[in-house]
Amino acid sequence: MLSSARLLKLALPLIPTHGFTRAALAESVLALPASSQHTAPLSDTAVSALFGEGDDARRTLINAWLAEGISQMGKTPSSTSPLEQASPRPSVRDILHQRLRYNEQALQYLPEAFACLATPTSITSMMLTPLDPVPAVKHAVGIADEACCVSGDQSLQLSWYTRRAALAGIYTAAELHQLASPKTAHAFLDSLLASSSKLHASVEEIGLFGGYVMKSWQGIIRSSGIF
């Protein structure tokens, strides 16, 4: 019996050539070991049964790719061992640069992927708001939180939230810049980190953070011409 989780993992290396598509999911079955390998891609019906109907299957693949990006933060490129096991711990700067590098393999597909995640799945929700802010905030906060955890951040109470909100805002701005100018993205990230000495100077209030991240995603999506 085919495992959707196993096929999802096999589909990830296909993203650079196939994008976040149902075709990538269909062809994942061709990468199975010889003992269980298929000679033809999955049918569209099988893709729907395993991963969801229509764009839901694409969302499943996008979320799997994002989750893999989180799991790779703090790991060396040639090893599965966390960098945090070495001494000293990696810095937030190093971790965020590593996450930007993870984007490079799928950079051309990210605007469409973000648009897919941000598009409400029900007609009622779409009438209320054309773009759902939750995926954008979840993406940014997940990266910021993992960066803090791997780097050994010891912030408490309000500082815990402000640090993560600021890092999420900084990373989002760098990611948006990366889509427009990949070659200067890392220098731009460094400039943001350098200008925010306490790592919360880039957001005046936590309440502004969600709106900032969503506006950044809207900019990414609109600049791609998708909406």
Coordinates of N, CA and C in Angstrom, one line a residue:
M1 N 0.8 -1.2 0.0 CA 0.0 0.0 0.0 C 0.9 1.3 0.0
L2 N 0.5 2.2 -0.9 CA 1.3 3.4 -1.0 C 1.1 4.3 0.2
S3 N 2.2 4.9 0.8 CA 2.1 5.8 1.9 C 2.2 7.3 1.3
S4 N 1.2 8.1 1.7 CA 1.2 9.5 1.2 C 2.4 10.2 1.7
A5 N 2.8 9.9 3.0 CA 3.9 10.6 3.6 C 5.2 10.2 2.9
R6 N 5.4 9.0 2.5 CA 6.6 8.5 1.8 C 6.6 9.2 0.4
L7 N 5.5 9.2 -0.3 CA 5.5 9.8 -1.6 C 5.8 11.3 -1.6
L8 N 5.2 11.9 -0.5 CA 5.5 13.4 -0.3 C 7.0 13.6 -0.3
K9 N 7.7 12.8 0.5 CA 9.1 13.0 0.7 C 9.9 12.8 -0.7
L10 N 9.4 11.8 -1.5 CA 10.0 11.6 -2.7 C 9.6 12.7 -3.8
A11 N 8.5 13.4 -3.5 CA 8.1 14.5 -4.4 C 9.0 15.7 -4.2
L12 N 9.5 15.9 -3.0 CA 10.3 17.2 -2.8 C 11.4 17.4 -3.7
P13 N 12.2 16.4 -4.1 CA 13.3 16.6 -5.0 C 12.9 17.0 -6.4
L14 N 11.6 16.7 -6.7 CA 11.0 17.0 -8.0 C 10.6 18.5 -8.2
I15 N 10.5 19.2 -7.1 CA 10.0 20.6 -7.1 C 10.8 21.5 -8.0
P16 N 12.1 21.4 -7.9 CA 12.9 22.3 -8.8 C 12.6 22.2 -10.2
T17 N 12.2 21.0 -10.7 CA 11.9 20.9 -12.1 C 10.4 20.9 -12.4
H18 N 9.6 20.5 -11.5 CA 8.1 20.4 -11.7 C 7.3 21.4 -11.0
G19 N 7.9 22.1 -10.1 CA 7.1 23.1 -9.3 C 6.3 22.4 -8.3
F20 N 5.4 23.2 -7.6 CA 4.5 22.6 -6.6 C 3.2 22.2 -7.3
T21 N 3.3 21.1 -8.1 CA 2.3 20.7 -9.0 C 1.8 19.3 -8.6
R22 N 0.6 19.0 -9.2 CA 0.1 17.6 -9.0 C 1.0 16.6 -9.8
A23 N 1.6 17.1 -10.9 CA 2.5 16.3 -11.7 C 3.7 15.8 -10.9
A24 N 4.2 16.7 -10.0 CA 5.3 16.3 -9.1 C 4.9 15.2 -8.2
L25 N 3.7 15.3 -7.7 CA 3.1 14.2 -6.8 C 2.9 12.9 -7.6
A26 N 2.4 13.1 -8.8 CA 2.2 11.9 -9.6 C 3.5 11.1 -9.9
E27 N 4.5 11.9 -10.2 CA 5.8 11.2 -10.6 C 6.6 10.8 -9.4
S28 N 6.2 11.1 -8.2 CA 7.0 10.7 -7.0 C 7.0 9.2 -6.9
V29 N 6.0 8.5 -7.4 CA 5.9 7.1 -7.4 C 7.0 6.4 -8.2
L30 N 7.6 7.1 -9.2 CA 8.6 6.6 -10.0 C 10.0 6.5 -9.3
A31 N 10.1 7.2 -8.2 CA 11.3 7.2 -7.4 C 11.3 6.2 -6.3
L32 N 10.3 5.4 -6.2 CA 10.3 4.3 -5.2 C 11.4 3.3 -5.5
P33 N 11.9 2.6 -4.5 CA 12.9 1.5 -4.7 C 12.4 0.5 -5.7
A34 N 13.4 -0.2 -6.3 CA 13.0 -1.2 -7.4 C 12.0 -2.2 -6.9
S35 N 12.0 -2.6 -5.7 CA 11.1 -3.6 -5.2 C 9.7 -3.2 -5.2
S36 N 9.4 -1.9 -5.2 CA 8.0 -1.4 -5.2 C 7.8 -0.3 -6.2
Q37 N 8.7 -0.1 -7.1 CA 8.7 1.0 -8.1 C 7.6 0.7 -9.1
H38 N 6.9 1.8 -9.5 CA 5.9 1.8 -10.6 C 6.5 2.2 -11.9
T39 N 5.9 1.8 -13.0 CA 6.4 2.1 -14.3 C 5.7 3.3 -14.9
A40 N 4.7 3.8 -14.2 CA 3.9 4.9 -14.7 C 3.6 5.8 -13.6
P41 N 3.4 7.1 -13.8 CA 3.0 8.1 -12.7 C 1.6 7.7 -12.2
L42 N 1.3 8.2 -11.0 CA 0.0 8.0 -10.4 C -1.0 8.7 -11.3
S43 N -2.2 8.1 -11.3 CA -3.3 8.7 -12.0 C -3.8 9.9 -11.3
D44 N -4.5 10.8 -11.9 CA -5.0 12.0 -11.3 C -6.0 11.6 -10.1
T45 N -6.7 10.5 -10.3 CA -7.6 10.0 -9.3 C -6.8 9.6 -8.0
A46 N -5.7 8.9 -8.3 CA -4.9 8.4 -7.2 C -4.2 9.6 -6.4
V47 N -3.8 10.6 -7.2 CA -3.2 11.8 -6.5 C -4.3 12.5 -5.7
S48 N -5.5 12.6 -6.1 CA -6.6 13.2 -5.4 C -6.9 12.4 -4.1
A49 N -6.9 11.1 -4.2 CA -7.2 10.2 -3.1 C -6.1 10.3 -2.0
L50 N -4.8 10.4 -2.5 CA -3.7 10.5 -1.5 C -3.4 11.8 -0.9
F51 N -3.6 12.9 -1.7 CA -3.2 14.2 -1.3 C -4.3 15.3 -1.3
G52 N -5.4 15.0 -1.9 CA -6.5 16.0 -1.9 C -6.9 16.4 -3.3
E53 N -8.1 16.8 -3.4 CA -8.7 17.3 -4.7 C -8.1 18.6 -5.1
G54 N -8.0 18.8 -6.4 CA -7.6 20.0 -7.0 C -6.3 20.6 -6.4
D55 N -6.5 21.9 -6.0 CA -5.4 22.6 -5.4 C -5.0 22.2 -4.0
D56 N -5.9 21.4 -3.4 CA -5.6 20.9 -2.0 C -4.3 20.0 -2.1
A57 N -4.2 19.3 -3.2 CA -3.0 18.4 -3.3 C -1.7 19.3 -3.4
R58 N -1.9 20.4 -4.1 CA -0.7 21.3 -4.2 C -0.4 21.9 -2.9
R59 N -1.4 22.2 -2.1 CA -1.2 22.8 -0.8 C -0.5 21.8 0.1
T60 N -0.9 20.5 0.0 CA -0.2 19.4 0.7 C 1.3 19.4 0.4
L61 N 1.6 19.5 -0.9 CA 3.0 19.5 -1.3 C 3.8 20.7 -0.8
I62 N 3.1 21.9 -0.9 CA 3.8 23.2 -0.5 C 4.0 23.1 1.0
N63 N 3.1 22.7 1.8 CA 3.2 22.6 3.3 C 4.3 21.6 3.6
A64 N 4.4 20.5 2.9 CA 5.5 19.5 3.1 C 6.9 20.1 2.9
W65 N 7.0 20.9 1.8 CA 8.2 21.6 1.5 C 8.6 22.6 2.5
L66 N 7.6 23.4 3.0 CA 7.9 24.3 4.1 C 8.3 23.6 5.4
A67 N 7.6 22.5 5.7 CA 8.0 21.8 6.9 C 9.4 21.2 6.8
E68 N 9.8 20.8 5.6 CA 11.2 20.3 5.4 C 12.2 21.4 5.6
G69 N 11.8 22.6 5.1 CA 12.7 23.8 5.3 C 12.9 24.1 6.8
I70 N 11.9 23.9 7.6 CA 12.0 24.1 9.0 C 12.9 23.1 9.6
S71 N 12.7 21.8 9.2 CA 13.5 20.7 9.8 C 15.0 20.8 9.4
Q72 N 15.3 21.5 8.3 CA 16.7 21.7 7.8 C 17.4 22.8 8.5
M73 N 16.7 23.7 9.2 CA 17.3 24.8 9.8 C 18.2 24.3 11.0
G74 N 19.4 24.8 11.0 CA 20.3 24.4 12.0 C 21.0 23.1 11.7
K75 N 21.0 22.6 10.5 CA 21.7 21.4 10.1 C 22.7 21.7 9.0
T76 N 23.8 21.0 9.0 CA 24.8 21.2 8.0 C 24.4 20.7 6.7
P77 N 24.8 21.3 5.6 CA 24.4 20.9 4.3 C 24.7 19.4 4.0
S78 N 25.8 18.9 4.5 CA 26.2 17.6 4.2 C 25.9 16.5 5.3
S79 N 25.1 17.0 6.3 CA 24.8 16.1 7.4 C 23.4 16.3 7.9
T80 N 22.8 15.3 8.5 CA 21.5 15.5 9.2 C 21.7 15.8 10.7
S81 N 22.9 16.0 11.1 CA 23.1 16.4 12.5 C 22.9 17.9 12.7
P82 N 22.1 18.3 13.7 CA 21.9 19.7 13.9 C 23.2 20.4 14.2
L83 N 23.3 21.6 13.7 CA 24.5 22.5 14.0 C 24.6 22.8 15.5
E84 N 23.4 22.7 16.2 CA 23.4 23.1 17.6 C 24.2 22.0 18.4
Q85 N 24.5 20.9 17.8 CA 25.3 19.9 18.6 C 26.7 20.3 18.6
A86 N 27.1 21.1 17.7 CA 28.5 21.6 17.7 C 28.6 22.8 18.7
S87 N 29.8 23.2 19.0 CA 30.0 24.3 19.9 C 30.8 25.4 19.2
P88 N 30.4 26.6 19.2 CA 29.2 27.1 19.8 C 27.9 26.9 18.9
R89 N 26.8 27.3 19.5 CA 25.5 27.2 18.7 C 25.6 28.1 17.5
P90 N 24.9 27.8 16.4 CA 24.9 28.7 15.3 C 24.1 30.0 15.7
S91 N 24.5 31.1 15.0 CA 23.8 32.4 15.3 C 22.5 32.4 14.5
V92 N 21.6 33.3 15.0 CA 20.4 33.6 14.3 C 20.7 34.0 12.8
R93 N 21.7 34.8 12.7 CA 22.1 35.2 11.3 C 22.4 34.0 10.4
D94 N 23.2 33.1 10.9 CA 23.6 32.0 10.1 C 22.4 31.1 9.7
I95 N 21.5 31.0 10.7 CA 20.3 30.1 10.5 C 19.3 30.8 9.5
L96 N 19.1 32.1 9.5 CA 18.3 32.7 8.6 C 18.9 32.7 7.2
H97 N 20.2 32.9 7.1 CA 20.8 32.8 5.8 C 20.7 31.4 5.2
Q98 N 20.7 30.4 6.1 CA 20.6 29.0 5.6 C 19.2 28.8 5.1
R99 N 18.2 29.4 5.8 CA 16.8 29.2 5.3 C 16.6 29.9 4.0
L100 N 17.2 31.1 3.7 CA 17.1 31.7 2.4 C 17.7 30.8 1.3
R101 N 18.8 30.2 1.7 CA 19.4 29.3 0.7 C 18.5 28.1 0.3
Y102 N 17.7 27.7 1.3 CA 16.8 26.6 1.0 C 15.8 27.0 0.0
N103 N 15.4 28.3 0.0 CA 14.4 28.8 -1.0 C 14.9 28.7 -2.5
E104 N 16.3 28.8 -2.6 CA 16.8 28.9 -4.0 C 16.4 27.9 -4.9
Q105 N 16.2 26.6 -4.5 CA 15.9 25.5 -5.4 C 14.5 25.7 -6.0
A106 N 13.6 26.5 -5.3 CA 12.2 26.6 -5.8 C 11.8 28.1 -5.9
L107 N 12.8 29.0 -6.0 CA 12.5 30.4 -6.0 C 11.5 30.8 -7.0
Q108 N 11.6 30.3 -8.2 CA 10.7 30.8 -9.3 C 9.2 30.4 -9.1
Y109 N 9.0 29.4 -8.2 CA 7.7 28.9 -8.0 C 7.0 29.4 -6.7
L110 N 7.8 30.2 -5.9 CA 7.3 30.6 -4.6 C 6.1 31.6 -4.7
P111 N 6.1 32.6 -5.6 CA 4.9 33.5 -5.6 C 3.6 32.7 -5.8
E112 N 3.7 31.8 -6.7 CA 2.5 31.0 -7.0 C 2.1 30.1 -5.8
A113 N 3.1 29.6 -5.2 CA 2.9 28.7 -4.0 C 2.3 29.5 -2.9
F114 N 2.8 30.7 -2.6 CA 2.2 31.5 -1.6 C 0.8 32.0 -1.9
A115 N 0.6 32.2 -3.2 CA -0.8 32.6 -3.6 C -1.8 31.4 -3.3
C116 N -1.3 30.2 -3.6 CA -2.1 29.0 -3.4 C -2.5 28.9 -1.9
L117 N -1.5 29.0 -1.1 CA -1.7 28.9 0.4 C -2.7 30.0 0.9
A118 N -2.5 31.2 0.4 CA -3.3 32.3 0.9 C -4.7 32.4 0.3
T119 N -5.0 31.6 -0.7 CA -6.3 31.7 -1.3 C -7.3 30.9 -0.4
P120 N -8.4 31.5 0.1 CA -9.3 30.7 0.9 C -9.9 29.6 0.1
T121 N -10.2 28.5 0.8 CA -10.6 27.3 0.2 C -12.1 27.2 0.0
S122 N -12.9 28.1 0.7 CA -14.3 28.1 0.5 C -14.8 29.4 -0.1
I123 N -15.9 29.4 -0.8 CA -16.4 30.6 -1.5 C -16.8 31.6 -0.5
T124 N -17.4 31.2 0.7 CA -17.8 32.1 1.7 C -16.6 32.9 2.2
S125 N -15.5 32.2 2.5 CA -14.3 32.8 3.0 C -13.7 33.8 2.0
M126 N -13.8 33.4 0.7 CA -13.2 34.2 -0.3 C -14.0 35.5 -0.5
M127 N -15.3 35.5 -0.2 CA -16.1 36.7 -0.3 C -15.8 37.6 0.9
L128 N -15.4 37.1 2.0 CA -15.0 37.9 3.2 C -13.7 38.5 3.0
T129 N -12.7 37.7 2.6 CA -11.3 38.2 2.4 C -10.7 37.4 1.3
P130 N -10.1 38.1 0.3 CA -9.5 37.5 -0.9 C -8.3 36.7 -0.6
L131 N -7.6 37.0 0.5 CA -6.4 36.3 0.9 C -6.4 36.0 2.4
D132 N -6.1 34.8 2.7 CA -6.1 34.3 4.1 C -4.8 34.7 4.7
P133 N -4.7 35.5 5.8 CA -3.4 35.9 6.4 C -2.8 34.8 7.2
V134 N -3.5 33.7 7.6 CA -2.9 32.7 8.5 C -1.7 32.0 8.0
P135 N -1.7 31.5 6.7 CA -0.5 30.8 6.2 C 0.8 31.7 6.2
A136 N 0.6 33.0 5.9 CA 1.7 33.9 5.8 C 2.3 34.1 7.2
V137 N 1.5 34.3 8.2 CA 2.0 34.5 9.6 C 2.6 33.2 10.1
K138 N 1.9 32.1 9.9 CA 2.4 30.8 10.3 C 3.8 30.5 9.7
H139 N 4.0 30.8 8.5 CA 5.3 30.6 7.8 C 6.4 31.4 8.5
A140 N 6.1 32.7 8.6 CA 7.1 33.6 9.2 C 7.4 33.3 10.6
V141 N 6.4 33.0 11.4 CA 6.6 32.8 12.9 C 7.3 31.4 13.0
G142 N 7.0 30.4 12.2 CA 7.6 29.1 12.3 C 9.1 29.2 12.1
I143 N 9.5 30.0 11.1 CA 11.0 30.2 10.8 C 11.6 31.0 12.0
A144 N 11.0 32.0 12.5 CA 11.6 32.8 13.6 C 11.7 32.0 14.8
D145 N 10.7 31.2 15.1 CA 10.7 30.4 16.3 C 11.8 29.3 16.3
E146 N 11.9 28.7 15.1 CA 13.0 27.7 15.0 C 14.4 28.3 15.0
A147 N 14.5 29.5 14.5 CA 15.8 30.2 14.5 C 16.2 30.5 16.0
C148 N 15.2 30.9 16.8 CA 15.5 31.2 18.2 C 15.8 29.9 18.9
C149 N 15.1 28.8 18.7 CA 15.3 27.6 19.4 C 16.7 27.0 19.1
V150 N 17.0 27.0 17.8 CA 18.3 26.4 17.4 C 19.5 27.2 17.9
S151 N 19.3 28.5 18.0 CA 20.4 29.4 18.4 C 20.5 29.5 19.9
G152 N 19.5 28.9 20.6 CA 19.5 28.9 22.1 C 19.0 30.1 22.7
D153 N 18.0 30.8 22.1 CA 17.5 32.0 22.6 C 16.8 31.8 24.0
Q154 N 17.1 32.6 25.0 CA 16.6 32.5 26.3 C 15.6 33.6 26.7
S155 N 15.0 34.2 25.7 CA 14.1 35.3 26.0 C 12.9 34.8 26.8
L156 N 12.4 35.7 27.7 CA 11.2 35.3 28.5 C 10.1 36.3 28.4
Q157 N 8.9 35.9 28.6 CA 7.7 36.7 28.7 C 7.6 37.6 27.4
L158 N 7.4 38.9 27.6 CA 7.2 39.8 26.4 C 8.4 39.8 25.5
S159 N 9.6 39.7 26.0 CA 10.8 39.7 25.1 C 10.7 38.5 24.2
W160 N 10.2 37.4 24.7 CA 10.0 36.1 23.8 C 9.2 36.4 22.6
Y161 N 8.1 37.2 22.8 CA 7.2 37.5 21.6 C 7.8 38.5 20.7
T162 N 8.4 39.6 21.3 CA 8.9 40.7 20.5 C 10.1 40.2 19.7
R163 N 10.9 39.4 20.2 CA 12.1 38.9 19.5 C 11.6 38.1 18.3
R164 N 10.7 37.2 18.5 CA 10.2 36.3 17.4 C 9.4 37.2 16.3
A165 N 8.7 38.1 16.8 CA 7.9 39.0 15.9 C 8.9 39.8 15.0
A166 N 9.9 40.3 15.6 CA 10.9 41.1 14.9 C 11.7 40.2 13.9
L167 N 12.1 39.0 14.3 CA 12.8 38.1 13.4 C 11.9 37.7 12.2
A168 N 10.7 37.4 12.5 CA 9.7 37.0 11.5 C 9.6 38.1 10.5
G169 N 9.5 39.4 11.0 CA 9.4 40.5 10.1 C 10.6 40.7 9.2
I170 N 11.8 40.6 9.9 CA 13.0 40.7 9.1 C 13.2 39.6 8.1
Y171 N 12.9 38.4 8.5 CA 13.0 37.3 7.5 C 12.0 37.5 6.3
T172 N 10.8 37.9 6.6 CA 9.8 38.1 5.6 C 10.2 39.2 4.6
A173 N 10.8 40.3 5.1 CA 11.3 41.3 4.2 C 12.5 40.8 3.4
A174 N 13.3 40.0 3.9 CA 14.5 39.4 3.2 C 14.0 38.4 2.1
E175 N 12.9 37.7 2.5 CA 12.4 36.7 1.5 C 11.7 37.4 0.3
L176 N 11.0 38.5 0.6 CA 10.4 39.3 -0.4 C 11.5 39.9 -1.3
H177 N 12.5 40.4 -0.7 CA 13.7 40.9 -1.5 C 14.3 39.8 -2.4
Q178 N 14.4 38.6 -1.8 CA 15.0 37.5 -2.5 C 14.3 37.2 -3.8
L179 N 13.0 37.3 -3.8 CA 12.2 37.0 -5.0 C 12.4 38.0 -6.1
A180 N 12.7 39.3 -5.7 CA 12.9 40.3 -6.7 C 14.4 40.4 -7.1
S181 N 15.3 40.1 -6.1 CA 16.7 40.3 -6.4 C 17.5 39.2 -5.6
P182 N 17.5 38.0 -6.2 CA 18.2 36.9 -5.5 C 19.6 37.1 -5.1
K183 N 20.4 37.8 -5.9 CA 21.8 38.0 -5.7 C 22.1 38.9 -4.5
T184 N 21.2 39.8 -4.2 CA 21.4 40.7 -3.1 C 20.7 40.4 -1.8
A185 N 20.0 39.3 -1.8 CA 19.1 38.9 -0.7 C 19.9 38.8 0.6
H186 N 21.0 38.1 0.5 CA 21.8 37.8 1.8 C 22.4 39.1 2.3
A187 N 22.8 40.0 1.5 CA 23.3 41.3 1.9 C 22.2 42.1 2.5
F188 N 21.0 42.0 2.0 CA 19.9 42.7 2.5 C 19.5 42.2 3.9
L189 N 19.5 40.9 4.0 CA 19.2 40.3 5.3 C 20.2 40.8 6.4
D190 N 21.5 40.9 6.0 CA 22.5 41.3 6.9 C 22.2 42.8 7.3
S191 N 21.8 43.6 6.4 CA 21.6 45.0 6.7 C 20.4 45.2 7.6
L192 N 19.4 44.3 7.5 CA 18.2 44.4 8.4 C 18.6 44.0 9.8
L193 N 19.4 42.9 9.9 CA 19.8 42.5 11.2 C 20.8 43.5 11.9
A194 N 21.6 44.1 11.1 CA 22.5 45.1 11.6 C 21.8 46.3 12.1
S195 N 20.8 46.7 11.4 CA 20.0 47.9 11.8 C 19.1 47.7 12.9
S196 N 18.9 46.5 13.4 CA 18.0 46.2 14.4 C 18.8 45.5 15.6
S197 N 19.5 46.4 16.3 CA 20.5 45.9 17.3 C 19.8 45.0 18.4
K198 N 18.6 45.3 18.7 CA 17.9 44.5 19.8 C 17.0 43.5 19.2
L199 N 17.0 43.4 17.8 CA 16.1 42.5 17.1 C 14.6 42.7 17.4
H200 N 14.3 43.9 17.8 CA 12.8 44.2 17.8 C 12.6 45.7 17.4
A201 N 13.6 46.3 16.8 CA 13.5 47.7 16.4 C 12.7 47.8 15.1
S202 N 12.6 46.6 14.3 CA 11.9 46.7 13.0 C 10.4 46.6 13.2
V203 N 9.9 46.3 14.3 CA 8.4 46.3 14.5 C 8.1 47.1 15.8
E204 N 7.3 48.1 15.7 CA 7.0 48.9 16.9 C 6.1 48.2 17.9
E205 N 5.2 47.4 17.4 CA 4.3 46.7 18.3 C 4.0 45.4 17.7
I206 N 3.8 44.4 18.6 CA 3.5 43.0 18.1 C 2.2 43.0 17.3
G207 N 1.3 43.9 17.6 CA 0.0 43.9 16.9 C 0.2 44.3 15.5
L208 N 1.3 45.0 15.1 CA 1.5 45.4 13.7 C 2.1 44.2 12.9
F209 N 2.6 43.2 13.6 CA 3.4 42.2 12.9 C 2.6 41.4 11.9
G210 N 1.4 40.9 12.3 CA 0.6 40.1 11.3 C 0.2 40.9 10.1
G211 N -0.1 42.1 10.2 CA -0.5 43.0 9.1 C 0.7 43.2 8.2
Y212 N 1.9 43.4 8.8 CA 3.1 43.6 8.0 C 3.4 42.4 7.1
V213 N 3.4 41.2 7.8 CA 3.7 40.0 7.1 C 2.7 39.7 5.9
M214 N 1.4 39.9 6.2 CA 0.4 39.7 5.2 C 0.6 40.7 4.0
K215 N 0.9 41.9 4.3 CA 1.1 42.9 3.2 C 2.3 42.5 2.4
S216 N 3.3 41.9 3.0 CA 4.5 41.4 2.3 C 4.1 40.3 1.3
W217 N 3.3 39.4 1.8 CA 2.9 38.3 0.9 C 2.0 38.8 -0.2
Q218 N 1.2 39.8 0.1 CA 0.3 40.4 -1.0 C 1.2 41.0 -2.0
G219 N 2.3 41.7 -1.6 CA 3.3 42.2 -2.5 C 3.9 41.2 -3.4
I220 N 4.3 40.0 -2.8 CA 4.9 38.9 -3.5 C 3.9 38.4 -4.6
I221 N 2.7 38.2 -4.1 CA 1.7 37.6 -5.0 C 1.3 38.6 -6.2
R222 N 1.1 39.8 -5.8 CA 0.7 40.8 -6.9 C 1.8 41.0 -7.9
S223 N 3.1 41.1 -7.4 CA 4.2 41.3 -8.3 C 4.4 40.2 -9.3
S224 N 3.9 39.0 -8.9 CA 4.0 37.9 -9.8 C 2.9 37.9 -10.9
G225 N 1.9 38.7 -10.7 CA 0.8 38.8 -11.7 C -0.2 37.7 -11.6
I226 N -0.2 37.0 -10.4 CA -1.2 35.9 -10.2 C -2.5 36.5 -10.0
F227 N -2.6 37.6 -9.2 CA -3.9 38.3 -8.9 C -3.8 39.7 -9.4

